[in-house]
Amino acid sequence: MGREPRADKVCAHCGRTFSWRKKWAADWASVRYCSARCRRSPRDDTDSALERAIVDLLGQRARGATVCPSEAARAVFAADAWRAQMERTRQAGRRLVATGELEWLQRGRVVDPDTARGPVRFRLRR
């Protein structure tokens, strides 16, 4: 009976990193979500649109330029609805960081999206 690998994983919904827990010992290989809430909230077309909006906005800018998550939210949602969708936009950014496409910046420095608090910006990975 071999031991399961206990490397951290990235949640398929929110993009946050989560660690092995004893309750997942029997099926760690199949665990995709960090919580029941994420498991109940599957990704949809809006999540894909947010990811595309972030990448498209960065593609239109000079190399090394950044975008604020609110710019992507404004590009996808109506003028009066984008503020309520900021966490969803940050989740899209976290997923792109996990795939290696983006860097998550704070005060011009690359930071870990799981620990950063406050205003952030996105930049295409160099």
PDB file of C-alpha atoms in Angstrom:
ATOM      1  CA  MET A   1       0.000   0.000   0.000  1.00  0.00           C
ATOM      2  CA  GLY A   2       1.786   3.146  -1.271  1.00  0.00           C
ATOM      3  CA  ARG A   3       1.362   6.605   0.098  1.00  0.00           C
ATOM      4  CA  GLU A   4      -0.635   9.146  -1.845  1.00  0.00           C
ATOM      5  CA  PRO A   5       1.312  12.145  -3.073  1.00  0.00           C
ATOM      6  CA  ARG A   6       0.555  15.110  -0.857  1.00  0.00           C
ATOM      7  CA  ALA A   7       1.571  17.925  -3.157  1.00  0.00           C
ATOM      8  CA  ASP A   8      -0.626  21.005  -3.054  1.00  0.00           C
ATOM      9  CA  LYS A   9      -3.337  21.346  -5.690  1.00  0.00           C
ATOM     10  CA  VAL A  10      -5.118  24.287  -7.288  1.00  0.00           C
ATOM     11  CA  CYS A  11      -8.916  24.447  -6.953  1.00  0.00           C
ATOM     12  CA  ALA A  12     -10.616  24.078 -10.345  1.00  0.00           C
ATOM     13  CA  HIS A  13     -13.172  26.730  -9.421  1.00  0.00           C
ATOM     14  CA  CYS A  14     -11.558  29.489  -7.362  1.00  0.00           C
ATOM     15  CA  GLY A  15      -7.909  28.969  -8.322  1.00  0.00           C
ATOM     16  CA  ARG A  16      -6.717  28.921  -4.705  1.00  0.00           C
ATOM     17  CA  THR A  17      -4.022  26.497  -3.621  1.00  0.00           C
ATOM     18  CA  PHE A  18      -5.104  23.879  -1.105  1.00  0.00           C
ATOM     19  CA  SER A  19      -3.284  21.134   0.742  1.00  0.00           C
ATOM     20  CA  TRP A  20      -3.882  17.483   1.447  1.00  0.00           C
ATOM     21  CA  ARG A  21      -6.225  16.713   4.315  1.00  0.00           C
ATOM     22  CA  LYS A  22      -6.642  13.463   6.161  1.00  0.00           C
ATOM     23  CA  LYS A  23     -10.305  13.171   5.135  1.00  0.00           C
ATOM     24  CA  TRP A  24      -9.166  13.055   1.485  1.00  0.00           C
ATOM     25  CA  ALA A  25      -6.627  10.263   2.053  1.00  0.00           C
ATOM     26  CA  ALA A  26      -8.706   7.647   0.235  1.00  0.00           C
ATOM     27  CA  ASP A  27      -9.303   9.693  -2.925  1.00  0.00           C
ATOM     28  CA  TRP A  28      -6.744  12.518  -3.034  1.00  0.00           C
ATOM     29  CA  ALA A  29      -6.036  11.823  -6.700  1.00  0.00           C
ATOM     30  CA  SER A  30      -9.601  12.727  -7.650  1.00  0.00           C
ATOM     31  CA  VAL A  31     -10.008  15.813  -5.431  1.00  0.00           C
ATOM     32  CA  ARG A  32     -10.428  18.924  -7.618  1.00  0.00           C
ATOM     33  CA  TYR A  33     -12.078  21.480  -5.348  1.00  0.00           C
ATOM     34  CA  CYS A  34     -10.939  23.121  -2.115  1.00  0.00           C
ATOM     35  CA  SER A  35     -14.406  23.162  -0.547  1.00  0.00           C
ATOM     36  CA  ALA A  36     -18.009  22.080  -0.924  1.00  0.00           C
ATOM     37  CA  ARG A  37     -18.893  25.627  -1.978  1.00  0.00           C
ATOM     38  CA  CYS A  38     -16.495  25.485  -4.926  1.00  0.00           C
ATOM     39  CA  ARG A  39     -17.737  22.016  -5.847  1.00  0.00           C
ATOM     40  CA  ARG A  40     -21.332  23.320  -5.963  1.00  0.00           C
ATOM     41  CA  SER A  41     -20.360  26.315  -8.136  1.00  0.00           C
ATOM     42  CA  PRO A  42     -19.169  24.935 -11.453  1.00  0.00           C
ATOM     43  CA  ARG A  43     -17.345  27.170 -13.912  1.00  0.00           C
ATOM     44  CA  ASP A  44     -19.490  28.534 -16.702  1.00  0.00           C
ATOM     45  CA  ASP A  45     -19.207  30.674 -19.826  1.00  0.00           C
ATOM     46  CA  THR A  46     -18.873  33.840 -17.746  1.00  0.00           C
ATOM     47  CA  ASP A  47     -15.742  32.483 -16.049  1.00  0.00           C
ATOM     48  CA  SER A  48     -14.241  31.690 -19.454  1.00  0.00           C
ATOM     49  CA  ALA A  49     -15.218  35.168 -20.693  1.00  0.00           C
ATOM     50  CA  LEU A  50     -13.421  36.754 -17.738  1.00  0.00           C
ATOM     51  CA  GLU A  51     -10.268  34.767 -18.441  1.00  0.00           C
ATOM     52  CA  ARG A  52     -10.410  35.750 -22.127  1.00  0.00           C
ATOM     53  CA  ALA A  53     -11.032  39.402 -21.228  1.00  0.00           C
ATOM     54  CA  ILE A  54      -7.960  39.496 -18.985  1.00  0.00           C
ATOM     55  CA  VAL A  55      -5.729  37.935 -21.643  1.00  0.00           C
ATOM     56  CA  ASP A  56      -7.215  40.107 -24.427  1.00  0.00           C
ATOM     57  CA  LEU A  57      -6.746  43.319 -22.457  1.00  0.00           C
ATOM     58  CA  LEU A  58      -3.130  42.426 -21.758  1.00  0.00           C
ATOM     59  CA  GLY A  59      -2.604  41.450 -25.404  1.00  0.00           C
ATOM     60  CA  GLN A  60      -3.669  44.938 -26.497  1.00  0.00           C
ATOM     61  CA  ARG A  61      -1.094  46.606 -24.266  1.00  0.00           C
ATOM     62  CA  ALA A  62       2.646  46.968 -24.468  1.00  0.00           C
ATOM     63  CA  ARG A  63       4.782  44.094 -23.301  1.00  0.00           C
ATOM     64  CA  GLY A  64       5.117  44.169 -19.513  1.00  0.00           C
ATOM     65  CA  ALA A  65       1.992  46.321 -19.070  1.00  0.00           C
ATOM     66  CA  THR A  66      -0.556  45.463 -16.402  1.00  0.00           C
ATOM     67  CA  VAL A  67      -4.331  45.576 -16.003  1.00  0.00           C
ATOM     68  CA  CYS A  68      -6.518  46.006 -12.982  1.00  0.00           C
ATOM     69  CA  PRO A  69      -9.045  43.213 -12.364  1.00  0.00           C
ATOM     70  CA  SER A  70     -11.797  45.843 -12.501  1.00  0.00           C
ATOM     71  CA  GLU A  71     -10.981  46.515 -16.168  1.00  0.00           C
ATOM     72  CA  ALA A  72     -11.732  42.897 -17.044  1.00  0.00           C
ATOM     73  CA  ALA A  73     -14.903  42.942 -14.941  1.00  0.00           C
ATOM     74  CA  ARG A  74     -16.085  46.089 -16.751  1.00  0.00           C
ATOM     75  CA  ALA A  75     -15.376  44.455 -20.108  1.00  0.00           C
ATOM     76  CA  VAL A  76     -17.599  41.456 -19.301  1.00  0.00           C
ATOM     77  CA  PHE A  77     -20.363  42.826 -17.065  1.00  0.00           C
ATOM     78  CA  ALA A  78     -22.839  45.673 -17.393  1.00  0.00           C
ATOM     79  CA  ALA A  79     -21.880  49.107 -16.114  1.00  0.00           C
ATOM     80  CA  ASP A  80     -23.853  48.696 -12.901  1.00  0.00           C
ATOM     81  CA  ALA A  81     -23.000  45.032 -12.179  1.00  0.00           C
ATOM     82  CA  TRP A  82     -19.202  44.758 -12.425  1.00  0.00           C
ATOM     83  CA  ARG A  83     -18.420  45.610  -8.781  1.00  0.00           C
ATOM     84  CA  ALA A  84     -20.377  42.626  -7.482  1.00  0.00           C
ATOM     85  CA  GLN A  85     -18.301  40.363  -9.756  1.00  0.00           C
ATOM     86  CA  MET A  86     -14.831  41.389  -8.581  1.00  0.00           C
ATOM     87  CA  GLU A  87     -14.168  38.212  -6.567  1.00  0.00           C
ATOM     88  CA  ARG A  88     -15.184  36.146  -9.588  1.00  0.00           C
ATOM     89  CA  THR A  89     -12.718  38.192 -11.658  1.00  0.00           C
ATOM     90  CA  ARG A  90      -9.961  37.575  -9.116  1.00  0.00           C
ATOM     91  CA  GLN A  91     -10.774  33.857  -9.271  1.00  0.00           C
ATOM     92  CA  ALA A  92     -10.286  33.956 -13.053  1.00  0.00           C
ATOM     93  CA  GLY A  93      -6.934  35.650 -12.460  1.00  0.00           C
ATOM     94  CA  ARG A  94      -5.913  32.996  -9.925  1.00  0.00           C
ATOM     95  CA  ARG A  95      -6.727  30.238 -12.416  1.00  0.00           C
ATOM     96  CA  LEU A  96      -4.574  31.972 -15.059  1.00  0.00           C
ATOM     97  CA  VAL A  97      -1.730  32.310 -12.551  1.00  0.00           C
ATOM     98  CA  ALA A  98      -2.034  28.578 -11.806  1.00  0.00           C
ATOM     99  CA  THR A  99      -1.743  27.744 -15.525  1.00  0.00           C
ATOM    100  CA  GLY A 100       1.328  29.953 -15.810  1.00  0.00           C
ATOM    101  CA  GLU A 101      -0.156  32.584 -18.124  1.00  0.00           C
ATOM    102  CA  LEU A 102      -0.278  35.491 -15.653  1.00  0.00           C
ATOM    103  CA  GLU A 103       1.628  37.079 -12.839  1.00  0.00           C
ATOM    104  CA  TRP A 104      -0.209  38.577  -9.868  1.00  0.00           C
ATOM    105  CA  LEU A 105       1.367  41.897  -8.854  1.00  0.00           C
ATOM    106  CA  GLN A 106       1.104  44.161  -5.877  1.00  0.00           C
ATOM    107  CA  ARG A 107       3.083  47.412  -5.748  1.00  0.00           C
ATOM    108  CA  GLY A 108       4.948  46.296  -8.850  1.00  0.00           C
ATOM    109  CA  ARG A 109       6.177  43.018  -7.337  1.00  0.00           C
ATOM    110  CA  VAL A 110       5.004  39.497  -8.113  1.00  0.00           C
ATOM    111  CA  VAL A 111       3.118  38.063  -5.127  1.00  0.00           C
ATOM    112  CA  ASP A 112       1.289  34.873  -4.253  1.00  0.00           C
ATOM    113  CA  PRO A 113      -2.431  35.290  -5.066  1.00  0.00           C
ATOM    114  CA  ASP A 114      -3.362  33.207  -2.020  1.00  0.00           C
ATOM    115  CA  THR A 115      -1.751  35.595   0.440  1.00  0.00           C
ATOM    116  CA  ALA A 116      -2.014  39.003  -1.268  1.00  0.00           C
ATOM    117  CA  ARG A 117      -4.513  41.441   0.210  1.00  0.00           C
ATOM    118  CA  GLY A 118      -5.524  44.785  -1.209  1.00  0.00           C
ATOM    119  CA  PRO A 119      -5.180  46.238  -4.726  1.00  0.00           C
ATOM    120  CA  VAL A 120      -3.582  43.958  -7.298  1.00  0.00           C
ATOM    121  CA  ARG A 121      -2.761  44.005 -10.996  1.00  0.00           C
ATOM    122  CA  PHE A 122      -2.281  41.300 -13.613  1.00  0.00           C
ATOM    123  CA  ARG A 123       0.590  40.986 -16.093  1.00  0.00           C
ATOM    124  CA  LEU A 124       1.355  38.376 -18.746  1.00  0.00           C
ATOM    125  CA  ARG A 125       4.078  36.053 -17.554  1.00  0.00           C
ATOM    126  CA  ARG A 126       7.483  36.976 -18.918  1.00  0.00           C
TER     127      ARG A 126
END
